[in-house]
Amino acid sequence: MATFTPPAADAMRARLLLAARDEFAAVGLASARIERIGAAASSNKAQAFHYFGSKEGLFDALVTQTVDDLLAAVPFDAEHLPEWAGNLHDAAVDRPWMPRLLTWHRLERADQHPLPAIVERATELTAAIEHAQRAGVLPRSHRPAVLLGLVVHLAAFWSSTTSEYAPLVQSVTAPRRRQVVVDAVAALLGH
């Protein structure tokens, strides 16, 4: 059976996004250079602008793709939030660039330019939590959006700790870190 070969435009766009991921995760939007991204993608600045319109357009497309890919890899399950948080933790461990990229987005872009696709995903997840609360599956101790935020931040706890804090918890092994996330979310839900 023949394998699928993406059209050249799709392949170039994918190479630019991959190169942009590494550049933006390392230095953020403000310090990133389109020339470096183009060179890393075996392309050039003109191609990046052709596909994404601007450096900001490339950054926004990358952040949106990252969130979409994350939610595809870790399907949301309001009825099993502790396990979902553990899976989200695992995804951050498997993608060490992801927490950095999302932090850069939060610091440099989110307040002035919220991404509609990410707002839509957050709204969908919040609605699922609200539905589970109304069905009695989840406690109503927190508003749906607050509960979602707490769960997401607990899942990202280990990937967002500072280097000054890391020595204090260095004895917590990788498998135990995941379990800490699961247990913390379970405790939050009163389980």
XYZ file of N, CA, C and O in Angstrom:
764
model
N 0.839 -1.171 0.000
C 0.000 0.000 0.000
C 0.892 1.245 0.000
O 1.856 1.330 0.748
N 0.563 2.202 -0.822
C 1.335 3.434 -0.916
C 1.110 4.296 0.313
O 0.013 4.336 0.870
N 2.165 4.980 0.740
C 2.025 5.895 1.864
C 1.596 7.256 1.352
O 1.886 7.637 0.214
N 0.913 7.976 2.192
C 0.440 9.313 1.837
C 1.596 10.296 1.882
O 2.342 10.349 2.857
N 1.762 11.057 0.851
C 2.764 12.117 0.825
C 2.019 13.442 0.787
O 1.263 13.695 -0.152
N 2.212 14.266 1.820
C 1.482 15.537 1.824
C 1.955 16.446 0.695
O 3.102 16.359 0.269
N 1.066 17.287 0.197
C 1.485 18.258 -0.813
C 2.644 19.102 -0.281
O 2.792 19.296 0.923
N 3.437 19.607 -1.199
C 4.621 20.385 -0.808
C 4.266 21.550 0.111
O 4.990 21.845 1.058
N 3.136 22.197 -0.150
C 2.734 23.337 0.689
C 2.468 22.888 2.121
O 2.875 23.557 3.077
N 1.796 21.737 2.289
C 1.526 21.230 3.635
C 2.821 20.838 4.333
O 2.987 21.072 5.524
N 3.736 20.225 3.591
C 5.014 19.819 4.174
C 5.819 21.045 4.595
O 6.430 21.051 5.679
N 5.828 22.079 3.774
C 6.569 23.304 4.123
C 5.943 23.966 5.351
O 6.651 24.389 6.266
N 4.655 24.034 5.364
C 3.960 24.632 6.513
C 4.291 23.856 7.789
O 4.584 24.446 8.820
N 4.299 22.534 7.707
C 4.616 21.697 8.867
C 6.061 21.905 9.310
O 6.340 21.978 10.518
N 6.992 22.018 8.352
C 8.403 22.255 8.724
C 8.570 23.616 9.392
O 9.323 23.749 10.357
N 7.864 24.619 8.897
C 7.933 25.945 9.520
C 7.374 25.907 10.943
O 7.955 26.503 11.856
N 6.266 25.205 11.138
C 5.689 25.108 12.485
C 6.627 24.378 13.441
O 6.779 24.786 14.601
N 7.266 23.328 12.971
C 8.200 22.595 13.822
C 9.403 23.457 14.193
O 9.809 23.510 15.357
N 9.952 24.154 13.229
C 11.080 25.043 13.511
C 10.646 26.187 14.427
O 11.384 26.581 15.343
N 9.460 26.700 14.208
C 8.938 27.774 15.050
C 8.739 27.296 16.479
O 8.996 28.036 17.432
N 8.285 26.071 16.640
C 8.089 25.505 17.981
C 9.375 25.592 18.786
O 9.391 26.071 19.915
N 10.470 25.158 18.196
C 11.745 25.172 18.912
C 12.216 26.599 19.201
O 12.683 26.899 20.293
N 12.071 27.464 18.237
C 12.505 28.862 18.405
C 11.651 29.591 19.440
O 12.172 30.216 20.367
N 10.343 29.525 19.305
C 9.459 30.238 20.223
C 9.545 29.676 21.641
O 9.507 30.428 22.607
N 9.645 28.363 21.775
C 9.753 27.776 23.113
C 11.042 28.216 23.786
O 11.070 28.431 25.000
N 12.097 28.377 23.017
C 13.392 28.755 23.588
C 13.460 30.221 23.985
O 13.976 30.547 25.063
N 12.937 31.113 23.138
C 13.177 32.541 23.381
C 11.916 33.404 23.416
O 12.005 34.609 23.636
N 10.755 32.824 23.160
C 9.531 33.608 23.176
C 9.290 34.323 21.866
O 10.112 34.281 20.948
N 8.176 35.004 21.800
C 7.777 35.708 20.578
C 8.680 36.906 20.297
O 9.180 37.076 19.191
N 8.900 37.740 21.292
C 9.649 38.978 21.068
C 11.076 38.730 20.599
O 11.581 39.458 19.740
N 11.727 37.720 21.121
C 13.127 37.461 20.775
C 13.307 36.492 19.615
O 14.422 36.310 19.129
N 12.245 35.852 19.188
C 12.343 34.905 18.075
C 12.676 35.643 16.787
O 12.304 36.802 16.599
N 13.377 34.968 15.905
C 13.742 35.547 14.616
C 13.223 34.655 13.492
O 13.523 33.460 13.430
N 12.445 35.258 12.619
C 11.883 34.539 11.483
C 12.998 33.970 10.604
O 12.861 32.872 10.044
N 14.120 34.664 10.505
C 15.239 34.176 9.698
C 15.744 32.838 10.241
O 16.050 31.920 9.471
N 15.848 32.723 11.566
C 16.307 31.458 12.167
C 15.275 30.359 11.947
O 15.627 29.211 11.675
N 14.011 30.708 12.073
C 12.949 29.721 11.846
C 12.994 29.231 10.407
O 12.953 28.025 10.141
N 13.093 30.161 9.463
C 13.168 29.782 8.051
C 14.361 28.889 7.763
O 14.238 27.868 7.085
N 15.518 29.249 8.294
C 16.726 28.445 8.066
C 16.578 27.045 8.666
O 16.941 26.051 8.028
N 16.019 26.956 9.868
C 15.838 25.652 10.517
C 14.841 24.784 9.755
O 14.916 23.555 9.816
N 13.934 25.416 9.025
C 12.929 24.684 8.245
C 13.389 24.452 6.805
O 12.604 23.995 5.979
N 14.654 24.775 6.520
C 15.168 24.703 5.141
C 14.285 25.532 4.223
O 13.904 25.109 3.127
N 13.949 26.723 4.700
C 13.080 27.629 3.970
C 13.639 29.041 4.120
O 14.844 29.214 4.226
N 12.745 30.018 4.158
C 13.192 31.398 4.312
C 12.067 32.234 4.915
O 10.938 31.771 5.083
N 12.415 33.468 5.216
C 11.479 34.413 5.834
C 10.249 34.629 4.958
O 9.120 34.687 5.462
N 10.449 34.720 3.652
C 9.325 34.972 2.738
C 8.292 33.851 2.808
O 7.081 34.115 2.786
N 8.743 32.611 2.907
C 7.813 31.488 3.009
C 7.011 31.560 4.307
O 5.809 31.305 4.314
N 7.689 31.897 5.403
C 6.985 32.023 6.686
C 5.899 33.087 6.592
O 4.765 32.874 7.048
N 6.216 34.214 5.970
C 5.215 35.266 5.821
C 4.116 34.855 4.845
O 2.949 35.207 5.036
N 4.473 34.090 3.825
C 3.474 33.611 2.869
C 2.427 32.738 3.567
O 1.226 32.904 3.352
N 2.875 31.821 4.403
C 1.956 30.879 5.051
C 1.251 31.450 6.274
O 0.119 31.070 6.562
N 1.901 32.366 6.986
C 1.358 32.802 8.275
C 1.133 34.310 8.382
O 0.562 34.764 9.374
N 1.570 35.076 7.409
C 1.296 36.505 7.392
C 2.259 37.353 8.198
O 2.578 38.460 7.806
N 2.709 36.844 9.326
C 3.597 37.604 10.199
C 4.199 36.651 11.233
O 3.767 35.496 11.356
N 5.153 37.159 11.968
C 5.723 36.351 13.055
C 4.647 36.044 14.089
O 4.553 34.925 14.593
N 3.795 37.022 14.369
C 2.698 36.816 15.321
C 1.704 35.779 14.799
O 1.192 34.963 15.564
N 1.433 35.813 13.494
C 0.536 34.827 12.893
C 1.092 33.417 13.006
O 0.352 32.462 13.281
N 2.399 33.284 12.821
C 3.058 31.988 12.978
C 2.973 31.520 14.427
O 2.640 30.363 14.702
N 3.234 32.423 15.351
C 3.160 32.094 16.780
C 1.744 31.662 17.156
O 1.551 30.631 17.804
N 0.752 32.426 16.726
C -0.644 32.097 17.042
C -1.052 30.752 16.439
O -1.729 29.952 17.091
N -0.633 30.493 15.209
C -0.951 29.208 14.569
C -0.308 28.059 15.337
O -0.926 27.008 15.541
N 0.908 28.264 15.790
C 1.614 27.230 16.548
C 0.938 26.964 17.895
O 0.740 25.807 18.283
N 0.573 28.012 18.607
C -0.088 27.839 19.909
C -1.430 27.134 19.720
O -1.768 26.203 20.467
N -2.185 27.542 18.723
C -3.473 26.898 18.455
C -3.277 25.421 18.122
O -3.981 24.554 18.655
N -2.316 25.118 17.260
C -2.039 23.725 16.905
C -1.613 22.932 18.136
O -2.027 21.781 18.307
N -0.814 23.534 18.984
C -0.338 22.854 20.189
C -1.501 22.469 21.095
O -1.570 21.336 21.584
N -2.423 23.384 21.315
C -3.578 23.096 22.163
C -4.471 22.048 21.504
O -4.929 21.113 22.168
N -4.704 22.178 20.214
C -5.524 21.186 19.503
C -4.887 19.797 19.569
O -5.570 18.804 19.822
N -3.576 19.720 19.337
C -2.871 18.436 19.396
C -2.920 17.851 20.807
O -3.096 16.640 20.982
N -2.778 18.700 21.810
C -2.829 18.243 23.197
C -4.191 17.650 23.525
O -4.280 16.553 24.095
N -5.253 18.344 23.156
C -6.596 17.849 23.468
C -6.958 16.617 22.637
O -7.757 15.794 23.078
N -6.349 16.478 21.475
C -6.557 15.251 20.694
C -5.824 14.076 21.344
O -6.331 12.957 21.380
N -4.640 14.342 21.881
C -3.850 13.288 22.525
C -4.395 12.919 23.894
O -4.237 11.788 24.352
N -5.008 13.891 24.559
C -5.538 13.692 25.918
C -7.003 14.114 25.908
O -7.347 15.212 26.346
N -7.885 13.253 25.398
C -9.303 13.619 25.330
C -9.859 13.941 26.717
O -9.574 13.244 27.686
N -10.628 14.997 26.777
C -11.188 15.449 28.049
C -12.214 14.459 28.561
O -13.035 13.948 27.799
N -12.153 14.204 29.858
C -13.080 13.278 30.499
C -13.502 13.866 31.839
O -12.820 13.700 32.850
N -14.620 14.579 31.841
C -15.092 15.247 33.060
C -15.426 14.254 34.160
O -15.345 14.592 35.343
N -15.775 13.047 33.810
C -16.143 12.057 34.814
C -14.933 11.424 35.495
O -15.077 10.777 36.529
N -13.760 11.612 34.916
C -12.531 11.055 35.481
C -11.436 12.125 35.494
O -10.352 11.928 34.936
N -11.717 13.245 36.141
C -10.777 14.374 36.126
C -9.416 14.047 36.713
O -8.399 14.510 36.187
N -9.314 13.275 37.804
C -7.965 12.976 38.313
C -7.100 12.251 37.277
O -5.936 12.610 37.070
N -7.663 11.259 36.605
C -6.899 10.523 35.592
C -6.600 11.420 34.389
O -5.510 11.354 33.804
N -7.561 12.268 34.006
C -7.318 13.202 32.906
C -6.155 14.131 33.250
O -5.281 14.376 32.415
N -6.123 14.607 34.489
C -5.017 15.474 34.920
C -3.692 14.718 34.866
O -2.666 15.280 34.453
N -3.692 13.452 35.255
C -2.479 12.647 35.151
C -2.028 12.502 33.704
O -0.833 12.589 33.399
N -2.974 12.296 32.813
C -2.648 12.196 31.380
C -2.141 13.525 30.834
O -1.240 13.552 29.989
N -2.705 14.615 31.313
C -2.238 15.941 30.909
C -0.806 16.160 31.398
O 0.041 16.685 30.664
N -0.537 15.738 32.628
C 0.827 15.796 33.167
C 1.780 15.009 32.263
O 2.858 15.491 31.911
N 1.379 13.794 31.895
C 2.214 12.954 31.035
C 2.494 13.649 29.702
O 3.618 13.580 29.183
N 1.482 14.300 29.152
C 1.651 15.000 27.873
C 2.671 16.121 28.001
O 3.485 16.341 27.095
N 2.663 16.820 29.126
C 3.643 17.891 29.345
C 5.051 17.318 29.487
O 6.022 17.903 28.995
N 5.161 16.167 30.133
C 6.471 15.513 30.268
C 6.978 15.072 28.898
O 8.159 15.237 28.576
N 6.085 14.521 28.081
C 6.468 14.051 26.746
C 6.767 15.191 25.777
O 7.407 14.965 24.749
N 6.277 16.377 26.095
C 6.461 17.546 25.230
C 7.070 18.675 26.063
O 6.396 19.649 26.378
N 8.342 18.589 26.419
C 8.928 19.589 27.322
C 8.883 21.016 26.788
O 8.920 21.970 27.556
N 8.768 21.166 25.485
C 8.672 22.491 24.891
C 7.290 23.116 25.093
O 7.143 24.330 25.080
N 6.268 22.293 25.312
C 4.889 22.783 25.374
C 4.639 23.752 26.535
O 4.091 24.837 26.306
N 5.006 23.410 27.766
C 4.761 24.372 28.854
C 5.473 25.708 28.628
O 4.922 26.767 28.933
N 6.679 25.650 28.063
C 7.403 26.898 27.783
C 6.667 27.729 26.732
O 6.495 28.940 26.888
N 6.225 27.083 25.671
C 5.512 27.792 24.609
C 4.233 28.425 25.148
O 3.938 29.595 24.874
N 3.474 27.662 25.934
C 2.225 28.196 26.467
C 2.475 29.317 27.486
O 1.684 30.251 27.587
N 3.592 29.239 28.204
C 3.952 30.331 29.118
C 4.297 31.588 28.327
O 3.864 32.685 28.678
N 5.077 31.433 27.256
C 5.384 32.594 26.419
C 4.102 33.204 25.851
O 3.959 34.427 25.803
N 3.171 32.356 25.447
C 1.894 32.869 24.935
C 1.179 33.679 26.014
O 0.701 34.783 25.755
N 1.125 33.129 27.193
C 0.444 33.823 28.300
C 1.133 35.156 28.604
O 0.471 36.169 28.816
N 2.450 35.176 28.587
C 3.194 36.384 28.940
C 3.195 37.444 27.848
O 3.143 38.637 28.131
N 3.258 37.006 26.597
C 3.480 37.958 25.515
C 2.281 38.227 24.615
O 2.315 39.181 23.841
N 1.240 37.423 24.714
C 0.228 37.554 23.689
C -1.210 37.433 24.169
O -2.095 38.079 23.624
N -1.464 36.602 25.151
C -2.837 36.217 25.487
C -3.722 37.388 25.891
O -4.892 37.436 25.507
N -3.195 38.328 26.650
C -4.035 39.438 27.119
C -4.505 40.335 25.984
O -5.660 40.743 25.945
N -3.625 40.639 25.045
C -3.993 41.545 23.950
C -4.629 40.818 22.770
O -5.388 41.402 22.009
N -4.273 39.543 22.594
C -4.736 38.811 21.415
C -5.176 37.399 21.784
O -4.517 36.426 21.407
N -6.291 37.262 22.511
C -6.748 35.894 22.819
C -7.077 35.154 21.525
O -7.619 35.732 20.586
N -6.710 33.889 21.496
C -6.935 33.098 20.292
C -8.332 32.485 20.324
O -8.650 31.729 21.245
N -9.164 32.806 19.341
C -10.544 32.308 19.341
C -10.640 30.791 19.483
O -11.518 30.291 20.183
N -9.761 30.048 18.836
C -9.829 28.581 18.918
C -9.569 28.100 20.347
O -10.211 27.152 20.810
N -8.673 28.756 21.044
C -8.376 28.349 22.422
C -9.506 28.770 23.351
O -9.887 28.017 24.253
N -10.067 29.939 23.123
C -11.236 30.366 23.898
C -12.372 29.359 23.696
O -13.042 28.960 24.654
N -12.549 28.916 22.453
C -13.603 27.940 22.155
C -13.355 26.620 22.881
O -14.276 26.042 23.457
N -12.112 26.127 22.873
C -11.796 24.870 23.571
C -12.054 25.008 25.071
O -12.641 24.117 25.696
N -11.610 26.113 25.652
C -11.819 26.331 27.090
C -13.308 26.407 27.407
O -13.763 25.875 28.437
N -14.070 27.030 26.547
C -15.519 27.116 26.742
C -16.156 25.730 26.682
O -17.031 25.398 27.489
N -15.713 24.911 25.741
C -16.233 23.536 25.627
C -15.906 22.713 26.871
O -16.772 21.987 27.388
N -14.672 22.811 27.370
C -14.281 22.057 28.562
C -15.053 22.534 29.787
O -15.503 21.722 30.612
N -15.238 23.836 29.889
C -16.001 24.395 31.007
C -17.450 23.908 30.955
O -18.030 23.545 31.983
N -18.021 23.874 29.766
C -19.395 23.389 29.618
C -19.494 21.912 30.009
O -20.483 21.496 30.634
N -18.498 21.121 29.675
C -18.506 19.704 30.052
C -18.435 19.547 31.573
O -19.110 18.681 32.152
N -17.644 20.384 32.216
C -17.568 20.332 33.682
C -18.904 20.757 34.285
O -19.406 20.118 35.220
N -19.491 21.818 33.754
C -20.790 22.262 34.261
C -21.844 21.164 34.105
O -22.634 20.911 35.022
N -21.838 20.499 32.976
C -22.776 19.404 32.737
C -22.556 18.288 33.771
O -23.524 17.760 34.337
N -21.298 17.940 34.021
C -20.988 16.897 35.010
C -21.378 17.334 36.424
O -21.824 16.507 37.224
N -21.251 18.607 36.713
C -21.684 19.108 38.027
C -23.197 19.011 38.165
O -23.704 18.584 39.196
N -23.910 19.394 37.125
C -25.376 19.335 37.172
C -25.881 17.892 37.274
O -26.921 17.641 37.865
N -25.108 16.962 36.701
C -25.478 15.547 36.753
C -25.060 14.897 38.078
O -25.363 13.733 38.305
N -24.360 15.654 38.928
C -23.925 15.118 40.214
C -22.652 14.299 40.154
O -22.255 13.687 41.145
N -21.976 14.301 39.005
C -20.733 13.546 38.850
C -19.569 14.291 39.488
O -18.666 13.675 40.055
N -19.587 15.603 39.401
C -18.538 16.447 39.986
C -19.161 17.343 41.057
O -20.316 17.764 40.921
N -18.383 17.663 42.088
C -18.902 18.546 43.130
C -19.070 19.972 42.603
O -18.411 20.373 41.643
N -19.926 20.715 43.256
C -20.156 22.118 42.873
C -19.386 23.068 43.789
O -19.749 24.232 43.922
N -18.318 22.583 44.391
C -17.551 23.417 45.323
C -16.833 24.572 44.629
O -16.440 25.529 45.285
N -16.656 24.478 43.322
C -16.031 25.547 42.537
C -16.842 25.742 41.264
O -17.416 24.792 40.724
N -16.868 26.975 40.789
C -17.494 27.240 39.502
C -16.780 26.415 38.433
O -15.585 26.120 38.560
N -17.469 26.031 37.360
C -16.853 25.166 36.340
C -15.522 25.697 35.791
O -14.549 24.947 35.680
N -15.462 26.974 35.455
C -14.222 27.529 34.901
C -13.099 27.528 35.926
O -11.934 27.296 35.585
N -13.435 27.767 37.187
C -12.424 27.747 38.246
C -11.908 26.327 38.436
O -10.694 26.102 38.550
N -12.816 25.364 38.456
C -12.409 23.971 38.611
C -11.505 23.550 37.450
O -10.462 22.914 37.670
N -11.866 23.913 36.234
C -11.021 23.593 35.085
C -9.635 24.199 35.267
O -8.622 23.522 35.069
N -9.564 25.458 35.648
C -8.274 26.113 35.850
C -7.438 25.436 36.918
O -6.228 25.238 36.751
N -8.058 25.054 38.019
C -7.328 24.379 39.088
C -6.777 23.038 38.607
O -5.614 22.701 38.875
N -7.586 22.283 37.901
C -7.148 20.969 37.416
C -5.997 21.126 36.421
O -4.984 20.420 36.507
N -6.132 22.043 35.477
C -5.079 22.251 34.478
C -3.780 22.688 35.149
O -2.695 22.194 34.819
N -3.880 23.585 36.113
C -2.664 24.060 36.773
C -2.044 23.002 37.674
O -0.816 22.937 37.792
N -2.846 22.179 38.287
C -2.278 21.062 39.048
C -1.561 20.091 38.112
O -0.477 19.587 38.425
N -2.147 19.833 36.957
C -1.521 18.936 35.987
C -0.188 19.487 35.500
O 0.757 18.739 35.250
N -0.088 20.803 35.382
C 1.126 21.449 34.882
C 2.112 21.807 35.990
O 3.177 22.352 35.707
N 1.787 21.482 37.217
C 2.609 21.890 38.361
C 4.087 21.546 38.186
O 4.956 22.399 38.305
N 4.378 20.296 37.894
C 5.781 19.872 37.835
C 6.518 20.477 36.650
O 7.727 20.738 36.742
N 5.837 20.721 35.562
C 6.507 21.274 34.385
C 6.679 22.782 34.473
O 7.347 23.374 33.630
N 6.103 23.394 35.491
C 6.222 24.852 35.609
C 6.954 25.286 36.875
O 6.955 26.469 37.197
N 7.578 24.344 37.581
C 8.310 24.735 38.783
C 9.602 25.447 38.398
O 10.177 25.200 37.344
N 10.048 26.320 39.268
C 11.266 27.086 39.005
C 12.501 26.282 39.406
O 12.424 25.346 40.199
N 13.623 26.680 38.866
C 14.869 25.989 39.201
C 15.224 26.168 40.676
O 15.889 25.325 41.261
N 14.748 27.243 41.299
C 15.003 27.446 42.725
C 14.193 26.480 43.587
O 14.620 26.088 44.669
N 13.032 26.090 43.098
C 12.163 25.180 43.840
C 12.527 23.713 43.599
O 12.353 22.864 44.472
N 13.050 23.417 42.428
C 13.329 22.038 42.025
C 14.163 21.251 43.038
O 13.844 20.090 43.306
N 15.207 21.822 43.649
C 15.984 21.033 44.613
C 15.167 20.592 45.835
O 15.472 19.568 46.446
N 14.138 21.336 46.159
C 13.318 20.981 47.315
C 12.484 19.729 47.080
O 12.069 19.067 48.037
N 12.238 19.409 45.823
C 11.406 18.244 45.493
C 12.132 17.252 44.587
O 11.495 16.417 43.951
N 13.444 17.311 44.567
C 14.200 16.422 43.678
C 14.036 14.946 44.016
O 14.217 14.084 43.166
N 13.660 14.639 45.241
C 13.495 13.232 45.617
C 12.159 12.652 45.140
O 11.945 11.442 45.226
N 11.282 13.494 44.612
C 10.001 13.009 44.093
C 10.245 12.474 42.684
O 10.537 13.235 41.766
N 10.122 11.171 42.526
C 10.413 10.527 41.244
C 9.349 10.849 40.202
O 8.244 11.271 40.541
N 9.684 10.592 38.945
C 8.743 10.878 37.848
C 7.407 10.156 38.020
O 6.354 10.797 37.902
N 7.386 8.847 38.315
C 6.078 8.197 38.502
C 5.311 8.779 39.693
O 4.089 8.890 39.661
N 6.040 9.138 40.721
C 5.386 9.713 41.902
C 4.825 11.096 41.580
O 3.776 11.475 42.101
N 5.486 11.854 40.726
C 4.998 13.185 40.356
C 3.623 13.071 39.693
O 2.726 13.846 39.980
N 3.493 12.099 38.812
C 2.189 11.891 38.180
C 1.145 11.561 39.234
O 0.038 12.089 39.212
N 1.498 10.697 40.171
C 0.544 10.294 41.199
C 0.171 11.467 42.097
O -0.975 11.584 42.540
N 1.115 12.366 42.351
C 0.825 13.567 43.142
C -0.255 14.393 42.445
O -1.187 14.895 43.087
N -0.146 14.530 41.132
C -1.147 15.277 40.361
C -2.512 14.603 40.487
O -3.518 15.254 40.799
N -2.551 13.302 40.266
C -3.813 12.566 40.338
C -4.418 12.685 41.733
O -5.618 12.961 41.887
N -3.598 12.515 42.761
C -4.087 12.592 44.139
C -4.568 13.999 44.494
O -5.575 14.160 45.194
N -3.861 15.013 44.010
C -4.255 16.395 44.307
C -5.602 16.726 43.669
O -6.453 17.381 44.311
N -5.818 16.281 42.450
C -7.102 16.539 41.799
C -8.207 15.749 42.493
O -9.310 16.268 42.711
N -7.923 14.517 42.879
C -8.910 13.718 43.619
C -9.272 14.409 44.927
O -10.458 14.479 45.304
N -8.278 14.936 45.627
C -8.544 15.645 46.887
C -9.359 16.906 46.624
O -10.279 17.227 47.402
N -9.064 17.608 45.547
C -9.820 18.798 45.177
C -11.289 18.475 44.959
O -12.176 19.248 45.327
N -11.531 17.283 44.418
C -12.913 16.854 44.149
C -13.569 16.180 45.359
O -14.739 15.810 45.302
N -12.814 16.003 46.414
C -13.362 15.379 47.607
C -13.443 13.866 47.529
O -14.230 13.244 48.226
N -12.618 13.266 46.680
C -12.622 11.789 46.523
C -11.694 11.147 47.527
O -10.688 11.549 47.895
